[in-house]
Short mmCIF file of N, CA and C in Angstrom, two decimals:
data_model
loop_
_atom_site.label_atom_id
_atom_site.label_comp_id
_atom_site.label_asym_id
_atom_site.label_seq_id
_atom_site.Cartn_x
_atom_site.Cartn_y
_atom_site.Cartn_z
N PRO A 27 35.73 11.31 12.43
CA PRO A 27 35.26 12.54 13.75
C PRO A 27 34.48 13.55 13.03
N GLY A 28 33.24 14.32 12.99
CA GLY A 28 33.22 15.99 12.52
C GLY A 28 32.72 15.66 11.61
N SER A 29 32.36 14.91 10.63
CA SER A 29 31.95 14.68 9.96
C SER A 29 30.50 14.66 9.45
N GLU A 30 30.04 14.79 8.47
CA GLU A 30 28.48 14.45 8.25
C GLU A 30 28.41 13.33 8.52
N TYR A 31 28.94 12.45 8.06
CA TYR A 31 28.95 11.29 7.51
C TYR A 31 29.05 10.09 9.09
N SER A 32 29.62 10.70 10.08
CA SER A 32 29.63 9.93 11.53
C SER A 32 29.14 9.29 11.67
N ALA A 33 27.50 9.72 12.51
CA ALA A 33 26.67 8.92 12.58
C ALA A 33 26.10 7.23 11.71
N ASN A 34 26.22 7.50 10.44
CA ASN A 34 26.06 6.66 9.56
C ASN A 34 27.04 5.64 9.29
N ALA A 35 28.50 6.05 9.61
CA ALA A 35 29.50 5.37 9.91
C ALA A 35 29.23 4.80 10.86
N GLN A 36 28.78 5.43 12.18
CA GLN A 36 29.15 4.53 13.44
C GLN A 36 27.74 3.40 13.16
N TYR A 37 27.01 3.82 13.23
CA TYR A 37 25.09 3.25 13.09
C TYR A 37 25.81 1.70 12.15
N TRP A 38 26.53 1.78 10.77
CA TRP A 38 27.26 0.82 10.24
C TRP A 38 28.42 -0.10 10.58
N LEU A 39 29.07 0.17 11.19
CA LEU A 39 29.70 -0.03 12.21
C LEU A 39 28.85 -1.74 13.34
N GLY A 40 27.60 -0.77 14.02
CA GLY A 40 27.23 -1.41 14.92
C GLY A 40 26.74 -2.28 14.03
N GLU A 41 25.58 -1.96 13.03
CA GLU A 41 25.61 -3.31 12.26
C GLU A 41 26.56 -4.36 11.62
N ALA A 42 27.31 -4.04 11.40
CA ALA A 42 28.35 -5.17 11.05
C ALA A 42 28.66 -6.62 12.19
N ASN A 43 28.12 -5.75 13.38
CA ASN A 43 28.78 -6.63 14.29
C ASN A 43 27.45 -7.09 14.40
N TYR A 44 25.98 -6.90 13.98
CA TYR A 44 25.14 -7.39 14.75
C TYR A 44 25.17 -8.44 14.23
N VAL A 45 25.08 -8.06 12.41
CA VAL A 45 24.35 -9.61 11.98
C VAL A 45 25.73 -10.69 12.07
N SER A 46 27.04 -10.37 12.45
CA SER A 46 28.42 -11.51 12.25
C SER A 46 28.16 -11.79 14.06
N ARG A 47 26.77 -11.25 14.39
CA ARG A 47 26.21 -12.22 15.86
C ARG A 47 27.25 -11.72 17.15
N ARG A 48 28.05 -10.82 16.58
CA ARG A 48 29.01 -10.18 17.97
C ARG A 48 27.58 -9.14 18.73
N PHE A 49 27.10 -9.27 19.58
CA PHE A 49 26.26 -8.56 19.85
C PHE A 49 26.76 -7.70 20.92
N ASP A 50 27.54 -8.09 22.21
CA ASP A 50 28.43 -6.88 22.98
C ASP A 50 28.98 -5.73 22.32
N ALA A 51 29.68 -6.12 20.98
CA ALA A 51 30.61 -5.13 19.89
C ALA A 51 29.11 -4.29 19.12
N ALA A 52 27.70 -4.57 19.15
CA ALA A 52 27.31 -4.44 18.28
C ALA A 52 26.38 -3.30 19.07
N ALA A 53 25.91 -3.72 20.17
CA ALA A 53 25.20 -2.77 21.62
C ALA A 53 26.02 -1.78 21.67
N GLN A 54 27.61 -2.12 21.47
CA GLN A 54 28.11 -0.34 22.16
C GLN A 54 28.57 0.49 21.22
N GLU A 55 28.22 -0.47 19.51
CA GLU A 55 28.17 0.74 18.27
C GLU A 55 26.77 1.60 18.84
N PHE A 56 25.87 1.03 18.75
CA PHE A 56 24.99 1.30 18.57
C PHE A 56 24.78 2.68 19.67
N GLU A 57 25.53 2.22 20.82
CA GLU A 57 25.33 2.99 21.66
C GLU A 57 26.09 4.62 21.57
N LYS A 58 26.85 4.47 21.10
CA LYS A 58 27.39 5.29 20.59
C LYS A 58 26.72 5.85 19.76
N VAL A 59 26.03 5.66 18.77
CA VAL A 59 25.44 6.52 17.70
C VAL A 59 24.15 7.27 18.94
N VAL A 60 23.37 6.37 19.36
CA VAL A 60 22.48 7.13 20.40
C VAL A 60 22.65 8.23 21.58
N SER A 61 23.95 8.35 21.66
CA SER A 61 24.73 9.15 22.82
C SER A 61 25.28 10.43 21.88
N LEU A 62 26.02 9.62 21.09
CA LEU A 62 26.75 11.07 20.57
C LEU A 62 26.16 11.48 19.25
N TYR A 63 25.14 11.22 19.10
CA TYR A 63 24.61 11.72 17.80
C TYR A 63 22.70 11.52 17.93
N PRO A 64 22.61 12.22 18.89
CA PRO A 64 20.90 11.87 19.37
C PRO A 64 19.54 12.29 18.35
N ASP A 65 20.22 13.34 17.72
CA ASP A 65 19.62 14.20 16.54
C ASP A 65 20.09 13.92 14.79
N SER A 66 20.38 12.86 14.93
CA SER A 66 20.94 11.87 13.78
C SER A 66 19.64 11.28 12.95
N GLY A 67 19.32 11.26 11.39
CA GLY A 67 18.50 9.71 11.18
C GLY A 67 18.44 8.77 11.39
N LYS A 68 20.07 8.95 12.05
CA LYS A 68 19.68 6.82 12.55
C LYS A 68 20.06 6.86 14.49
N ALA A 69 19.61 7.46 14.57
CA ALA A 69 19.15 7.58 16.37
C ALA A 69 18.39 6.16 16.20
N SER A 70 17.01 6.77 15.85
CA SER A 70 16.45 5.66 15.96
C SER A 70 16.45 4.27 15.37
N ASP A 71 17.18 4.21 14.32
CA ASP A 71 17.55 2.84 14.43
C ASP A 71 18.29 2.53 14.37
N ALA A 72 19.05 3.18 15.54
CA ALA A 72 20.00 2.33 16.63
C ALA A 72 19.91 2.35 17.92
N MET A 73 18.40 3.12 18.38
CA MET A 73 18.16 2.69 19.51
C MET A 73 17.39 1.39 19.67
N LEU A 74 16.76 0.53 18.06
CA LEU A 74 15.98 0.17 17.97
C LEU A 74 16.81 -0.98 18.17
N LYS A 75 17.95 -0.94 17.44
CA LYS A 75 19.26 -2.27 17.06
C LYS A 75 20.20 -2.82 18.25
N LEU A 76 20.24 -1.51 19.59
CA LEU A 76 20.68 -1.61 20.54
C LEU A 76 19.53 -2.20 21.36
N GLY A 77 18.52 -1.91 21.61
CA GLY A 77 17.39 -2.89 22.40
C GLY A 77 17.59 -4.72 22.15
N PHE A 78 17.20 -4.51 20.49
CA PHE A 78 17.50 -6.32 19.34
C PHE A 78 18.84 -6.96 20.40
N SER A 79 19.52 -6.17 20.18
CA SER A 79 21.45 -6.37 20.39
C SER A 79 20.97 -6.80 22.13
N PHE A 80 20.16 -6.34 22.73
CA PHE A 80 20.56 -6.30 24.31
C PHE A 80 19.35 -7.64 24.50
N TYR A 81 18.72 -7.80 23.53
CA TYR A 81 17.57 -9.02 23.46
C TYR A 81 18.31 -10.36 23.54
N GLU A 82 19.18 -9.98 21.74
CA GLU A 82 20.03 -11.71 21.70
C GLU A 82 20.81 -11.99 22.72
N LEU A 83 21.58 -10.72 23.66
CA LEU A 83 22.53 -11.34 24.47
C LEU A 83 21.71 -11.46 26.38
N GLN A 84 20.08 -12.09 25.64
CA GLN A 84 19.68 -12.44 26.74
C GLN A 84 19.52 -11.52 28.60
N GLN A 85 19.65 -9.92 27.41
CA GLN A 85 19.71 -8.98 29.08
C GLN A 85 17.92 -8.34 28.38
N TRP A 86 17.12 -9.02 28.49
CA TRP A 86 15.02 -8.89 29.19
C TRP A 86 15.36 -7.48 29.24
N GLY A 87 16.03 -7.16 30.67
CA GLY A 87 15.12 -5.74 31.48
C GLY A 87 15.86 -4.95 30.53
N ARG A 88 16.98 -4.58 30.30
CA ARG A 88 17.95 -3.72 29.53
C ARG A 88 17.07 -3.78 27.31
N ALA A 89 16.68 -4.87 27.45
CA ALA A 89 15.97 -4.99 26.09
C ALA A 89 14.69 -3.94 26.11
N SER A 90 13.66 -4.64 27.06
CA SER A 90 12.52 -3.52 27.40
C SER A 90 12.67 -2.48 27.65
N GLU A 91 13.11 -1.94 28.56
CA GLU A 91 13.37 -0.20 28.60
C GLU A 91 14.24 0.67 27.18
N VAL A 92 14.83 -0.15 26.48
CA VAL A 92 15.53 0.58 25.14
C VAL A 92 14.36 0.37 24.36
N LEU A 93 13.18 -1.00 24.33
CA LEU A 93 12.27 -0.44 23.01
C LEU A 93 10.96 0.11 23.36
N LYS A 94 11.14 0.18 24.75
CA LYS A 94 9.84 1.55 25.48
C LYS A 94 10.44 2.54 24.65
N ARG A 95 11.66 2.99 25.65
CA ARG A 95 12.48 4.18 25.05
C ARG A 95 11.75 4.68 22.95
N VAL A 96 12.12 4.08 22.47
CA VAL A 96 11.84 3.51 21.23
C VAL A 96 10.58 4.40 20.85
N VAL A 97 9.54 3.35 21.69
CA VAL A 97 8.29 3.61 21.19
C VAL A 97 7.56 5.08 21.42
N GLU A 98 8.25 5.50 23.15
CA GLU A 98 8.05 6.63 23.48
C GLU A 98 8.76 8.20 22.54
N GLN A 99 9.65 7.46 22.03
CA GLN A 99 10.56 8.61 21.20
C GLN A 99 10.24 8.82 19.75
N TYR A 100 9.68 8.16 19.16
CA TYR A 100 10.12 7.96 18.12
C TYR A 100 8.63 7.01 17.83
N PRO A 101 7.69 8.09 18.09
CA PRO A 101 6.29 8.34 17.47
C PRO A 101 5.62 7.78 15.89
N GLY A 102 4.85 6.67 14.95
CA GLY A 102 4.94 7.27 13.58
C GLY A 102 6.28 6.37 12.98
N SER A 103 7.48 6.42 13.71
CA SER A 103 8.01 5.79 12.61
C SER A 103 8.17 4.07 12.61
N THR A 104 9.26 4.31 11.82
CA THR A 104 8.65 2.35 11.53
C THR A 104 9.78 1.17 12.75
N ALA A 105 10.63 2.82 13.22
CA ALA A 105 11.71 1.77 14.20
C ALA A 105 10.48 1.39 15.69
N ARG A 106 9.65 2.08 15.61
CA ARG A 106 8.85 2.21 16.84
C ARG A 106 7.55 1.15 16.11
N GLN A 107 7.77 1.19 15.24
CA GLN A 107 6.48 -0.48 14.57
C GLN A 107 6.84 -2.26 15.38
N LEU A 108 8.64 -1.35 14.99
CA LEU A 108 9.84 -2.96 14.90
C LEU A 108 9.99 -3.05 16.78
N ALA A 109 9.87 -1.55 16.98
CA ALA A 109 10.03 -2.65 18.66
C ALA A 109 9.09 -2.50 19.52
N ASP A 110 7.71 -2.23 18.82
CA ASP A 110 6.22 -2.92 19.52
C ASP A 110 5.94 -4.04 18.78
N GLY A 111 6.66 -4.64 17.73
CA GLY A 111 6.59 -6.04 17.76
C GLY A 111 7.37 -6.92 18.64
N ARG A 112 8.71 -6.65 18.73
CA ARG A 112 9.87 -7.05 19.57
C ARG A 112 8.83 -7.12 21.47
N LEU A 113 8.31 -5.97 21.12
CA LEU A 113 7.92 -5.95 23.28
C LEU A 113 6.80 -7.05 23.39
N GLN A 114 6.29 -7.53 21.84
CA GLN A 114 4.72 -8.62 21.78
C GLN A 114 5.71 -9.38 22.63
N ARG A 115 6.74 -10.25 21.26
CA ARG A 115 7.31 -11.72 21.06
C ARG A 115 7.45 -11.73 22.61
N MET A 116 8.41 -10.40 23.63
CA MET A 116 8.64 -11.04 24.33
C MET A 116 7.73 -10.28 25.51
N ARG A 117 6.31 -10.29 25.69
CA ARG A 117 5.39 -10.51 26.14
C ARG A 117 4.64 -11.75 26.23
N MET A 118 4.60 -12.90 25.13
CA MET A 118 4.30 -13.84 25.28
C MET A 118 5.75 -14.75 25.12
N GLU A 119 6.54 -14.46 25.07
CA GLU A 119 8.08 -15.28 25.41
C GLU A 119 8.12 -15.28 27.43
N GLY A 120 7.06 -14.12 27.82
CA GLY A 120 7.34 -14.43 29.19
C GLY A 120 8.52 -13.48 29.94
N ARG A 121 9.60 -12.77 29.10
CA ARG A 121 10.29 -11.74 29.25
C ARG A 121 10.55 -10.40 29.63
N GLN A 122 9.29 -9.75 29.94
CA GLN A 122 9.38 -8.68 30.18
C GLN A 122 8.63 -8.64 31.01
#
């Protein structure tokens, strides 16, 4: 804690859980990045993956809310493009 690498380490804890399909644990770790390190370079990616985790947990409302925040807060970013893509997919699936 307090290291310049804390946000990065926290993000990768989330990512490890995400790729292991432990989406509840992933969401918890990504939420920590978003809340504890909002100014870090990993914040936009963590918020995106938080939305993706909620999607995988079939929590459509929460997924949509978080992904819309990515679109609003990180214009011009790759995270925004990926969030737009997932929101479009959710609309096509009738999950928004």
